[in-house]
Amino acid sequence: MSLTLIALGATVAVLLALLVWTLRGSERYIGSRTVSKPLEGSGRTHVSFLPQMRQALRSEDAEFLMRAGFSGLRNRVRRERRRVALLYLSALRQDFEELMRISRIIAGLSPEIGVGQELERLRLRTSFLWRYRIVWMSLWAGLTPLPQISNLSNLLSGYSVRLEEAMKELGERAAIVAEMVSSPDRRSIHPV
Amino acid sequence: MAGLTKYVQWVWGISVAVQAAVCVVLFLRGNFRRVPFFTAYLMSNVCQAVALYVVYYQFGYGSRTAALIAWWSQCIPQLLRVLAISEVLRLVLKPYRGIWGLGWRVLTFAFSVVFSVSLIGSWHELSWAVLVADRGFHLAFGVAVVACLLLAHYYLIPIHPVYKALLGGFCFYSCTVVLANTIGGILFLHGNANFQMIWQLVTMGAFVAVLAVWAVTLRTPLPEPTQREVSPETARTYWEMSPRINERLRLLNEQLDRFWKPEATH
């Protein structure tokens, strides 16, 4: 019986914690943020620094410093670059979260959504976060080659552009609908 | 009314008075039109309390007849409670048709699964089965509400403060009942003479606290139900974009995999 009490007590504690978290979190969304804001600062801010990052992460500099005999300076440069790479990786994750937010808004605007598609996205997001943690730790420990980040950036960049196109398209459609709604003859509207 | 302690009678009386006050607030502010099932739920609770008072007075608190009437009469408020919570969730999620379509499925699925699981092995004795069923109902109820709130949170859906208070109140009360039923059962098995009083005071006390919050928050008029104008084009965009997004995420995960695979380092 005490086992039942512990199990139910833990379940209730988790439920109450989730309840407080969800109810407190939803305050952020009150207002007209859903449609107008997503394009601002979506995704591209950090990814757009990719050329500079590529330049900074090139291995030629380290090789040159090694050949020139500046091993101390080379180590310092590597440390600094790793720190920058970690910051960049964190920023990419922010971009990813922002893009996820936009994709959720697209789902919110749609009159029907696919359960399979949404579950798949949830699974992929969880998977991304898990892998991101591993990559972050391996990068932090100096086990991962820095130039690999550029591949990740390319992916995020492409993802961002497509989503922005979709949001722009949605915005244009929303404006047309709003115009139709405000017109005197509303009988011509056939909302779903 | 012998059998009910003075404390329990007091809390019971306060509970009925606060419920009546919430009903008055609902009618004065016109909110009963927005949440008719919620209003019906509170009124059914008041009616049930009055009926039980008469039954206890007539048959005695400890009689089997009174106990049977008390538990059976519980069915109507419980049913109305389910309808009331569905009503509030519908008001929150209805402007988002796609999400609401997913939401009611989540609600039904979560409730059915948790309720069924919690009933397993409860039919050995009737009195024990009633306790377990009541606990299972409240647990399933709490899980379903939190699941729907998680869904709203995930899709960045804003929730009006009054609806937050209603949903939070329902869930908090259900969680309290789950714990109270469990602790009450343990005290009963250990032969504690006061187990019934403790159970009654905890559940009724929590309900009074929730009612007080509702009475304060429901003074605010509830918002007009928003009707989002949706175009079929938005659905088309979703169906076009969603597989692409998932494909992109899959690629992103593969890319992350290559970070720590030796063959990808060159």
mmCIF file of C-alpha atoms in Angstrom, chain A residues 1 4-5 8-9 11-12 15-16 18-19 21-23 25-30 34 96 100-101 103-115 117-118 120-122 124 127-128 131-132 134-135 144-145 148-149 151-152 155-156 158-159 162-163 166 169-170 173 177 181 186 189 191-192, chain B residues 96-99 102 105 128 135 139 142-143 146 149-150 153-161 164 167-168 171-172 175 178-179 182-183 185-186 189 228-246 248-260 264-266:
data_model
loop_
_atom_site.group_PDB
_atom_site.id
_atom_site.type_symbol
_atom_site.label_atom_id
_atom_site.label_comp_id
_atom_site.label_asym_id
_atom_site.label_seq_id
_atom_site.Cartn_x
_atom_site.Cartn_y
_atom_site.Cartn_z
ATOM 1 C CA MET A 1 0.000 0.000 0.000
ATOM 2 C CA THR A 4 0.830 2.790 -4.113
ATOM 3 C CA LEU A 5 1.080 5.944 -2.036
ATOM 4 C CA LEU A 8 0.457 8.102 -6.742
ATOM 5 C CA GLY A 9 2.223 10.821 -4.750
ATOM 6 C CA THR A 11 2.331 11.110 -10.197
ATOM 7 C CA VAL A 12 0.379 13.871 -8.476
ATOM 8 C CA LEU A 15 0.973 16.555 -12.597
ATOM 9 C CA LEU A 16 0.980 19.621 -10.340
ATOM 10 C CA LEU A 18 3.334 20.344 -15.178
ATOM 11 C CA LEU A 19 0.136 22.217 -14.394
ATOM 12 C CA TRP A 21 4.591 25.099 -15.733
ATOM 13 C CA THR A 22 1.990 25.088 -18.523
ATOM 14 C CA LEU A 23 -0.215 27.718 -16.916
ATOM 15 C CA GLY A 25 4.286 29.514 -19.550
ATOM 16 C CA SER A 26 1.189 30.409 -21.521
ATOM 17 C CA GLU A 27 1.339 34.000 -20.238
ATOM 18 C CA ARG A 28 4.080 34.684 -22.774
ATOM 19 C CA TYR A 29 1.756 34.058 -25.669
ATOM 20 C CA ILE A 30 -1.052 36.408 -24.715
ATOM 21 C CA THR A 34 1.213 34.597 -33.120
ATOM 22 C CA PHE A 96 16.239 25.752 -34.340
ATOM 23 C CA MET A 100 10.138 25.020 -34.490
ATOM 24 C CA ARG A 101 7.988 27.802 -33.097
ATOM 25 C CA SER A 103 6.248 25.433 -37.710
ATOM 26 C CA ARG A 104 3.928 25.149 -34.684
ATOM 27 C CA ILE A 105 2.267 28.418 -35.668
ATOM 28 C CA ILE A 106 1.691 27.039 -39.170
ATOM 29 C CA ALA A 107 0.032 24.034 -37.536
ATOM 30 C CA GLY A 108 -2.021 26.343 -35.313
ATOM 31 C CA LEU A 109 -3.298 28.298 -38.311
ATOM 32 C CA SER A 110 -4.260 25.211 -40.245
ATOM 33 C CA PRO A 111 -7.882 24.032 -39.947
ATOM 34 C CA GLU A 112 -6.671 20.443 -39.879
ATOM 35 C CA ILE A 113 -3.431 18.851 -38.819
ATOM 36 C CA GLY A 114 -1.996 15.395 -39.205
ATOM 37 C CA VAL A 115 -1.504 13.535 -35.948
ATOM 38 C CA GLN A 117 3.075 14.443 -38.840
ATOM 39 C CA GLU A 118 2.942 16.172 -35.463
ATOM 40 C CA GLU A 120 6.884 12.596 -35.999
ATOM 41 C CA ARG A 121 8.015 16.195 -35.499
ATOM 42 C CA LEU A 122 7.870 15.806 -31.734
ATOM 43 C CA LEU A 124 12.499 14.395 -34.261
ATOM 44 C CA SER A 127 16.009 13.385 -31.013
ATOM 45 C CA PHE A 128 17.578 16.682 -32.068
ATOM 46 C CA ARG A 131 21.995 14.701 -30.163
ATOM 47 C CA TYR A 132 22.640 18.378 -29.689
ATOM 48 C CA ILE A 134 26.032 14.992 -27.109
ATOM 49 C CA VAL A 135 27.598 17.168 -29.805
ATOM 50 C CA THR A 144 34.721 17.041 -32.411
ATOM 51 C CA PRO A 145 36.301 18.790 -35.417
ATOM 52 C CA GLN A 148 31.468 20.154 -39.002
ATOM 53 C CA ILE A 149 29.355 22.971 -37.600
ATOM 54 C CA ASN A 151 27.142 21.545 -42.328
ATOM 55 C CA LEU A 152 24.666 21.972 -39.506
ATOM 56 C CA LEU A 155 20.784 22.693 -42.998
ATOM 57 C CA LEU A 156 19.288 25.222 -40.624
ATOM 58 C CA GLY A 158 17.738 26.027 -45.846
ATOM 59 C CA TYR A 159 15.071 25.132 -43.321
ATOM 60 C CA ARG A 162 11.547 27.580 -46.652
ATOM 61 C CA LEU A 163 9.665 28.377 -43.479
ATOM 62 C CA ALA A 166 5.615 29.683 -46.064
ATOM 63 C CA GLU A 169 2.596 33.167 -48.087
ATOM 64 C CA LEU A 170 0.364 32.670 -45.030
ATOM 65 C CA ARG A 173 -3.417 34.959 -47.484
ATOM 66 C CA VAL A 177 -9.069 37.144 -45.826
ATOM 67 C CA VAL A 181 -14.027 40.187 -43.857
ATOM 68 C CA ARG A 186 -19.526 39.354 -46.266
ATOM 69 C CA ILE A 189 -16.864 34.675 -47.815
ATOM 70 C CA PRO A 191 -14.574 30.285 -44.334
ATOM 71 C CA VAL A 192 -13.850 26.662 -43.569
ATOM 72 C CA TYR B 96 -7.528 26.549 -33.580
ATOM 73 C CA ARG B 97 -9.570 23.911 -35.362
ATOM 74 C CA GLY B 98 -6.722 21.619 -36.181
ATOM 75 C CA ILE B 99 -5.380 21.691 -32.627
ATOM 76 C CA LEU B 102 -6.111 16.764 -31.892
ATOM 77 C CA ARG B 105 -8.628 12.957 -29.116
ATOM 78 C CA TRP B 128 -13.048 -0.660 -2.037
ATOM 79 C CA ARG B 135 -9.546 7.876 -7.319
ATOM 80 C CA LEU B 139 -6.421 10.725 -11.704
ATOM 81 C CA GLY B 142 -6.049 15.319 -13.966
ATOM 82 C CA VAL B 143 -3.895 13.558 -16.567
ATOM 83 C CA VAL B 146 -2.634 18.394 -18.061
ATOM 84 C CA LEU B 149 -2.657 22.039 -21.359
ATOM 85 C CA LEU B 150 0.660 20.639 -22.595
ATOM 86 C CA HIS B 153 1.570 25.114 -24.421
ATOM 87 C CA TYR B 154 3.354 23.280 -27.236
ATOM 88 C CA TYR B 155 1.346 25.088 -29.919
ATOM 89 C CA LEU B 156 1.790 28.462 -28.162
ATOM 90 C CA ILE B 157 -1.949 28.896 -27.654
ATOM 91 C CA PRO B 158 -2.814 31.731 -25.269
ATOM 92 C CA ILE B 159 -5.180 30.921 -22.400
ATOM 93 C CA HIS B 160 -7.318 33.615 -20.789
ATOM 94 C CA PRO B 161 -6.622 33.989 -17.019
ATOM 95 C CA LYS B 164 -6.542 29.154 -16.480
ATOM 96 C CA LEU B 167 -8.611 24.443 -15.512
ATOM 97 C CA GLY B 168 -6.058 24.814 -12.725
ATOM 98 C CA CYS B 171 -6.819 19.761 -11.846
ATOM 99 C CA PHE B 172 -5.679 20.795 -8.372
ATOM 100 C CA CYS B 175 -4.939 15.765 -7.521
ATOM 101 C CA VAL B 178 -6.290 11.229 -5.513
ATOM 102 C CA LEU B 179 -3.973 11.769 -2.559
ATOM 103 C CA THR B 182 -5.000 6.958 -1.087
ATOM 104 C CA ILE B 183 -4.140 8.245 2.378
ATOM 105 C CA GLY B 185 -7.484 4.032 2.314
ATOM 106 C CA ILE B 186 -4.225 3.504 4.191
ATOM 107 C CA LEU B 189 -6.574 -0.364 6.607
ATOM 108 C CA ARG B 228 -10.647 32.796 -36.599
ATOM 109 C CA GLU B 229 -11.316 33.141 -40.294
ATOM 110 C CA VAL B 230 -9.467 30.310 -41.906
ATOM 111 C CA SER B 231 -8.878 29.681 -45.543
ATOM 112 C CA PRO B 232 -8.480 26.251 -47.129
ATOM 113 C CA GLU B 233 -5.150 27.573 -48.338
ATOM 114 C CA THR B 234 -3.750 27.425 -44.803
ATOM 115 C CA ALA B 235 -4.474 23.700 -44.706
ATOM 116 C CA ARG B 236 -2.759 23.280 -48.063
ATOM 117 C CA THR B 237 0.293 25.164 -46.766
ATOM 118 C CA TYR B 238 0.377 22.947 -43.700
ATOM 119 C CA TRP B 239 0.183 19.738 -45.715
ATOM 120 C CA GLU B 240 2.868 21.017 -48.048
ATOM 121 C CA MET B 241 5.185 22.259 -45.345
ATOM 122 C CA SER B 242 4.795 19.637 -42.663
ATOM 123 C CA PRO B 243 6.463 16.698 -44.480
ATOM 124 C CA ARG B 244 9.233 19.016 -45.685
ATOM 125 C CA ILE B 245 9.894 20.271 -42.172
ATOM 126 C CA ASN B 246 10.050 16.724 -40.860
ATOM 127 C CA ARG B 248 14.611 18.685 -42.841
ATOM 128 C CA LEU B 249 14.625 17.728 -39.180
ATOM 129 C CA ARG B 250 15.556 14.188 -40.095
ATOM 130 C CA LEU B 251 18.493 15.496 -42.119
ATOM 131 C CA LEU B 252 19.479 17.735 -39.247
ATOM 132 C CA ASN B 253 19.552 14.769 -36.912
ATOM 133 C CA GLU B 254 21.643 12.781 -39.375
ATOM 134 C CA GLN B 255 24.019 15.721 -39.584
ATOM 135 C CA LEU B 256 24.312 15.807 -35.827
ATOM 136 C CA ASP B 257 25.056 12.102 -35.877
ATOM 137 C CA ARG B 258 28.047 12.735 -38.150
ATOM 138 C CA PHE B 259 29.558 15.087 -35.612
ATOM 139 C CA TRP B 260 30.763 12.226 -33.512
ATOM 140 C CA ALA B 264 32.557 11.965 -40.969
ATOM 141 C CA THR B 265 35.488 13.805 -39.562
ATOM 142 C CA HIS B 266 37.366 13.943 -42.835
#
